PDB file of C-alpha atoms in Angstrom:
ATOM      1  CA  MET A   1     -20.952 112.016  70.232  1.00 66.00           C
ATOM      2  CA  LYS A   2     -23.971 110.029  71.817  1.00 68.00           C
ATOM      3  CA  GLN A   3     -26.263 109.922  69.311  1.00 71.00           C
ATOM      4  CA  THR A   4     -22.517 108.563  67.333  1.00 71.00           C
ATOM      5  CA  ILE A   5     -22.164 105.892  70.131  1.00 70.00           C
ATOM      6  CA  LEU A   6     -25.814 104.739  70.296  1.00 57.00           C
ATOM      7  CA  LEU A   7     -25.831 104.210  66.339  1.00 59.00           C
ATOM      8  CA  ILE A   8     -22.961 102.614  66.561  1.00 62.00           C
ATOM      9  CA  LEU A   9     -23.340 100.548  69.571  1.00 51.00           C
ATOM     10  CA  GLY A  10     -26.824  99.769  67.709  1.00 52.00           C
ATOM     11  CA  CYS A  11     -25.677  98.786  64.062  1.00 50.00           C
ATOM     12  CA  ALA A  12     -23.813  95.628  66.088  1.00 51.00           C
ATOM     13  CA  LEU A  13     -27.303  94.988  68.577  1.00 47.00           C
ATOM     14  CA  LEU A  14     -28.782  94.380  65.054  1.00 47.00           C
ATOM     15  CA  THR A  15     -24.755  92.166  63.918  1.00 54.00           C
ATOM     16  CA  VAL A  16     -25.776  90.558  66.899  1.00 45.00           C
ATOM     17  CA  ILE A  17     -29.263  89.707  66.431  1.00 46.00           C
ATOM     18  CA  ASP A  18     -28.957  89.158  63.180  1.00 48.00           C
ATOM     19  CA  LEU A  19     -26.049  86.665  63.382  1.00 41.00           C
ATOM     20  CA  GLN A  20     -27.981  84.598  66.204  1.00 46.00           C
ATOM     21  CA  ALA A  21     -30.847  84.674  63.389  1.00 44.00           C
ATOM     22  CA  GLN A  22     -28.786  82.936  60.236  1.00 45.00           C
ATOM     23  CA  GLN A  23     -27.830  80.237  63.388  1.00 44.00           C
ATOM     24  CA  VAL A  24     -30.769  79.119  63.911  1.00 45.00           C
ATOM     25  CA  LYS A  25     -31.921  79.359  60.348  1.00 54.00           C
ATOM     26  CA  ILE A  26     -29.060  77.177  59.758  1.00 61.00           C
ATOM     27  CA  GLU A  27     -29.673  74.404  62.942  1.00 87.00           C
ATOM     28  CA  PRO A  28     -31.099  72.184  60.985  1.00 93.00           C
ATOM     29  CA  ASP A  29     -29.103  71.718  58.190  1.00 97.00           C
ATOM     30  CA  VAL A  30     -27.086  71.168  60.048  1.00 97.00           C
ATOM     31  CA  ALA A  31     -28.367  68.564  61.599  1.00 96.00           C
ATOM     32  CA  THR A  32     -29.442  67.133  58.889  1.00 97.00           C
ATOM     33  CA  LEU A  33     -26.634  67.452  57.419  1.00 98.00           C
ATOM     34  CA  ARG A  34     -24.675  65.052  59.724  1.00 98.00           C
ATOM     35  CA  HIS A  35     -27.569  62.621  59.509  1.00 97.00           C
ATOM     36  CA  LEU A  36     -26.543  62.184  56.295  1.00 97.00           C
ATOM     37  CA  LYS A  37     -22.742  62.599  56.247  1.00 98.00           C
ATOM     38  CA  GLU A  38     -22.444  59.982  59.633  1.00 97.00           C
ATOM     39  CA  VAL A  39     -25.459  57.671  59.885  1.00 97.00           C
ATOM     40  CA  LEU A  40     -26.964  57.792  56.156  1.00 97.00           C
ATOM     41  CA  TRP A  41     -24.233  57.951  53.506  1.00 97.00           C
ATOM     42  CA  PRO A  42     -22.184  55.008  55.546  1.00 96.00           C
ATOM     43  CA  GLN A  43     -25.478  52.592  56.197  1.00 97.00           C
ATOM     44  CA  ALA A  44     -26.211  52.887  52.094  1.00 97.00           C
ATOM     45  CA  TYR A  45     -22.883  50.949  51.607  1.00 96.00           C
ATOM     46  CA  ARG A  46     -23.220  48.799  54.523  1.00 96.00           C
ATOM     47  CA  GLU A  47     -26.131  47.889  53.795  1.00 97.00           C
ATOM     48  CA  GLN A  48     -25.284  47.289  49.773  1.00 97.00           C
ATOM     49  CA  ASP A  49     -28.548  49.827  49.754  1.00 98.00           C
ATOM     50  CA  THR A  50     -28.774  51.573  46.563  1.00 98.00           C
ATOM     51  CA  SER A  51     -32.635  53.781  47.110  1.00 98.00           C
ATOM     52  CA  LEU A  52     -30.676  54.878  49.471  1.00 98.00           C
ATOM     53  CA  LEU A  53     -27.978  55.626  47.712  1.00 98.00           C
ATOM     54  CA  ASP A  54     -29.896  56.941  45.040  1.00 98.00           C
ATOM     55  CA  GLN A  55     -31.767  59.662  46.686  1.00 97.00           C
ATOM     56  CA  ILE A  56     -27.522  61.345  48.775  1.00 98.00           C
ATOM     57  CA  LEU A  57     -26.667  61.083  45.603  1.00 98.00           C
ATOM     58  CA  ALA A  58     -27.300  63.738  43.073  1.00 98.00           C
ATOM     59  CA  ALA A  59     -27.497  63.071  39.609  1.00 98.00           C
ATOM     60  CA  GLU A  60     -24.122  65.292  38.010  1.00 98.00           C
ATOM     61  CA  PHE A  61     -22.171  63.698  41.108  1.00 98.00           C
ATOM     62  CA  GLN A  62     -19.080  62.301  40.399  1.00 98.00           C
ATOM     63  CA  LEU A  63     -16.757  60.831  43.283  1.00 98.00           C
ATOM     64  CA  ILE A  64     -12.516  61.278  42.570  1.00 98.00           C
ATOM     65  CA  ASP A  65     -10.919  58.513  44.517  1.00 97.00           C
ATOM     66  CA  ASP A  66      -7.049  57.927  46.217  1.00 96.00           C
ATOM     67  CA  GLN A  67      -5.837  56.980  42.454  1.00 96.00           C
ATOM     68  CA  GLY A  68      -6.753  59.922  40.958  1.00 97.00           C
ATOM     69  CA  ASN A  69      -9.946  58.255  38.807  1.00 98.00           C
ATOM     70  CA  VAL A  70     -13.465  59.267  38.548  1.00 98.00           C
ATOM     71  CA  TYR A  71     -16.200  58.153  39.378  1.00 98.00           C
ATOM     72  CA  ASN A  72     -19.887  58.814  38.812  1.00 98.00           C
ATOM     73  CA  LYS A  73     -23.380  57.925  40.254  1.00 98.00           C
ATOM     74  CA  ALA A  74     -23.805  55.300  38.322  1.00 98.00           C
ATOM     75  CA  ASP A  75     -20.666  53.224  39.326  1.00 98.00           C
ATOM     76  CA  GLU A  76     -21.032  54.243  43.070  1.00 97.00           C
ATOM     77  CA  LEU A  77     -24.646  52.781  42.751  1.00 98.00           C
ATOM     78  CA  ALA A  78     -23.908  49.292  40.764  1.00 98.00           C
ATOM     79  CA  TYR A  79     -20.488  49.274  43.720  1.00 97.00           C
ATOM     80  CA  ILE A  80     -22.446  48.959  45.998  1.00 96.00           C
ATOM     81  CA  GLN A  81     -24.351  46.375  44.840  1.00 96.00           C
ATOM     82  CA  GLN A  82     -21.699  44.212  43.814  1.00 97.00           C
ATOM     83  CA  HIS A  83     -19.478  44.804  47.516  1.00 95.00           C
ATOM     84  CA  LYS A  84     -20.457  43.304  49.780  1.00 94.00           C
ATOM     85  CA  PRO A  85     -18.573  45.840  53.228  1.00 94.00           C
ATOM     86  CA  SER A  86     -15.749  43.211  54.578  1.00 93.00           C
ATOM     87  CA  TYR A  87     -14.876  45.633  57.488  1.00 96.00           C
ATOM     88  CA  ASP A  88     -16.472  45.184  61.098  1.00 96.00           C
ATOM     89  CA  THR A  89     -16.585  49.038  62.151  1.00 96.00           C
ATOM     90  CA  PHE A  90     -16.768  51.806  60.390  1.00 96.00           C
ATOM     91  CA  ARG A  91     -17.011  55.525  61.863  1.00 96.00           C
ATOM     92  CA  PHE A  92     -17.061  58.883  60.346  1.00 97.00           C
ATOM     93  CA  GLU A  93     -14.953  62.002  61.933  1.00 97.00           C
ATOM     94  CA  ILE A  94     -16.821  65.526  60.064  1.00 98.00           C
ATOM     95  CA  THR A  95     -13.961  68.152  60.966  1.00 98.00           C
ATOM     96  CA  ARG A  96     -15.848  70.199  58.940  1.00 98.00           C
ATOM     97  CA  LEU A  97     -19.422  71.553  58.248  1.00 98.00           C
ATOM     98  CA  ASP A  98     -19.906  74.823  56.289  1.00 97.00           C
ATOM     99  CA  ILE A  99     -23.399  75.470  54.749  1.00 97.00           C
ATOM    100  CA  PHE A 100     -23.536  78.536  52.188  1.00 95.00           C
ATOM    101  CA  GLU A 101     -25.343  81.154  51.912  1.00 93.00           C
ATOM    102  CA  ASN A 102     -26.276  79.509  47.683  1.00 94.00           C
ATOM    103  CA  GLY A 103     -27.147  76.435  49.948  1.00 95.00           C
ATOM    104  CA  THR A 104     -23.751  74.286  49.372  1.00 97.00           C
ATOM    105  CA  ALA A 105     -22.295  73.461  52.351  1.00 98.00           C
ATOM    106  CA  ILE A 106     -18.192  70.461  52.584  1.00 98.00           C
ATOM    107  CA  VAL A 107     -18.445  68.542  54.852  1.00 98.00           C
ATOM    108  CA  SER A 108     -15.127  66.491  55.184  1.00 98.00           C
ATOM    109  CA  GLY A 109     -13.465  64.859  58.110  1.00 98.00           C
ATOM    110  CA  ILE A 110     -11.486  61.514  58.349  1.00 98.00           C
ATOM    111  CA  GLY A 111     -12.981  58.421  58.056  1.00 98.00           C
ATOM    112  CA  HIS A 112     -11.755  55.479  60.415  1.00 98.00           C
ATOM    113  CA  ILE A 113     -12.013  51.479  59.406  1.00 98.00           C
ATOM    114  CA  THR A 114     -11.907  48.103  61.069  1.00 98.00           C
ATOM    115  CA  GLY A 115     -11.694  44.744  60.093  1.00 97.00           C
ATOM    116  CA  LYS A 116      -9.730  41.669  59.583  1.00 96.00           C
ATOM    117  CA  ASP A 117      -8.268  40.220  56.495  1.00 96.00           C
ATOM    118  CA  ASP A 118      -5.717  37.343  55.261  1.00 94.00           C
ATOM    119  CA  LEU A 119      -3.006  39.257  57.505  1.00 95.00           C
ATOM    120  CA  GLY A 120      -4.769  40.048  59.975  1.00 95.00           C
ATOM    121  CA  ALA A 121      -6.914  43.448  62.285  1.00 97.00           C
ATOM    122  CA  TYR A 122      -6.434  46.381  61.061  1.00 98.00           C
ATOM    123  CA  VAL A 123      -6.746  49.671  60.979  1.00 98.00           C
ATOM    124  CA  THR A 124      -7.462  51.824  57.676  1.00 98.00           C
ATOM    125  CA  THR A 125      -8.311  56.417  58.240  1.00 98.00           C
ATOM    126  CA  TYR A 126      -8.971  57.971  55.345  1.00 98.00           C
ATOM    127  CA  ARG A 127      -9.344  61.937  54.721  1.00 98.00           C
ATOM    128  CA  SER A 128     -12.554  62.765  52.317  1.00 98.00           C
ATOM    129  CA  SER A 129     -14.735  65.976  51.457  1.00 98.00           C
ATOM    130  CA  ASN A 130     -18.414  66.140  49.566  1.00 98.00           C
ATOM    131  CA  VAL A 131     -19.627  69.363  48.336  1.00 98.00           C
ATOM    132  CA  LEU A 132     -23.531  68.811  48.731  1.00 98.00           C
ATOM    133  CA  ILE A 133     -26.733  71.363  47.310  1.00 98.00           C
ATOM    134  CA  LYS A 134     -30.041  71.845  48.807  1.00 97.00           C
ATOM    135  CA  ARG A 135     -32.665  71.022  46.057  1.00 95.00           C
ATOM    136  CA  ALA A 136     -36.384  71.355  46.739  1.00 93.00           C
ATOM    137  CA  SER A 137     -35.278  71.537  50.373  1.00 93.00           C
ATOM    138  CA  LEU A 138     -32.738  68.661  50.397  1.00 96.00           C
ATOM    139  CA  TRP A 139     -29.298  67.965  50.965  1.00 98.00           C
ATOM    140  CA  LYS A 140     -27.945  66.122  47.421  1.00 98.00           C
ATOM    141  CA  ALA A 141     -24.199  65.253  47.558  1.00 98.00           C
ATOM    142  CA  VAL A 142     -22.628  66.085  43.833  1.00 98.00           C
ATOM    143  CA  ALA A 143     -19.127  65.669  44.312  1.00 98.00           C
ATOM    144  CA  SER A 144     -16.662  63.683  46.820  1.00 98.00           C
ATOM    145  CA  HIS A 145     -12.552  63.002  47.168  1.00 98.00           C
ATOM    146  CA  VAL A 146     -10.479  60.402  48.983  1.00 98.00           C
ATOM    147  CA  SER A 147      -7.406  60.222  49.907  1.00 97.00           C
ATOM    148  CA  GLY A 148      -4.272  59.837  52.156  1.00 96.00           C
ATOM    149  CA  ILE A 149      -5.857  56.063  52.511  1.00 97.00           C
ATOM    150  CA  ASN A 150      -4.181  54.401  54.835  1.00 98.00           C
ATOM    151  CA  LYS A 151      -3.638  51.322  56.287  1.00 97.00           C
ATOM    152  CA  GLN A 152      -2.154  49.068  59.000  1.00 97.00           C
ATOM    153  CA  HIS A 153      -2.088  46.014  60.327  1.00 96.00           C
ATOM    154  CA  VAL A 154      -2.511  45.535  64.406  1.00 93.00           C
ATOM    155  CA  LYS A 155       0.029  43.793  66.781  1.00 85.00           C
ATOM    156  CA  SER A 156      -1.826  41.047  68.185  1.00 68.00           C
TER     157      SER A 156
END
């Protein structure tokens, strides 16, 4: 009986140690993905930086917008080159960040935008989910989906 309990405790201890080792291993990737989604990706759009966006998006990248339209990497690069942002602030709030053992990650959350247009000040929110893969130690976005765009004008 003592041997069985010791064996169970030993297995449990090894499992905890293995889980901790896995966590330590993925922490740099979590930080990298957060930085990519919260800082670099918005920066590429804000600054119309096609070089930066080219580094973020994989060659086979596809975006599905809230209307069901499908765009590829070339479309996105052309879009940011031709459309200067008109908003005042943008912030992306990550609500899910999962990294899988096959080098795939899902990053999703809520975009928060404020700005002014012909009707006055507005606040826009939307949902976005992204699938990224790790290639040669670099994370690349292969798919994005945008939905639930909600623009509301703020009364002064």
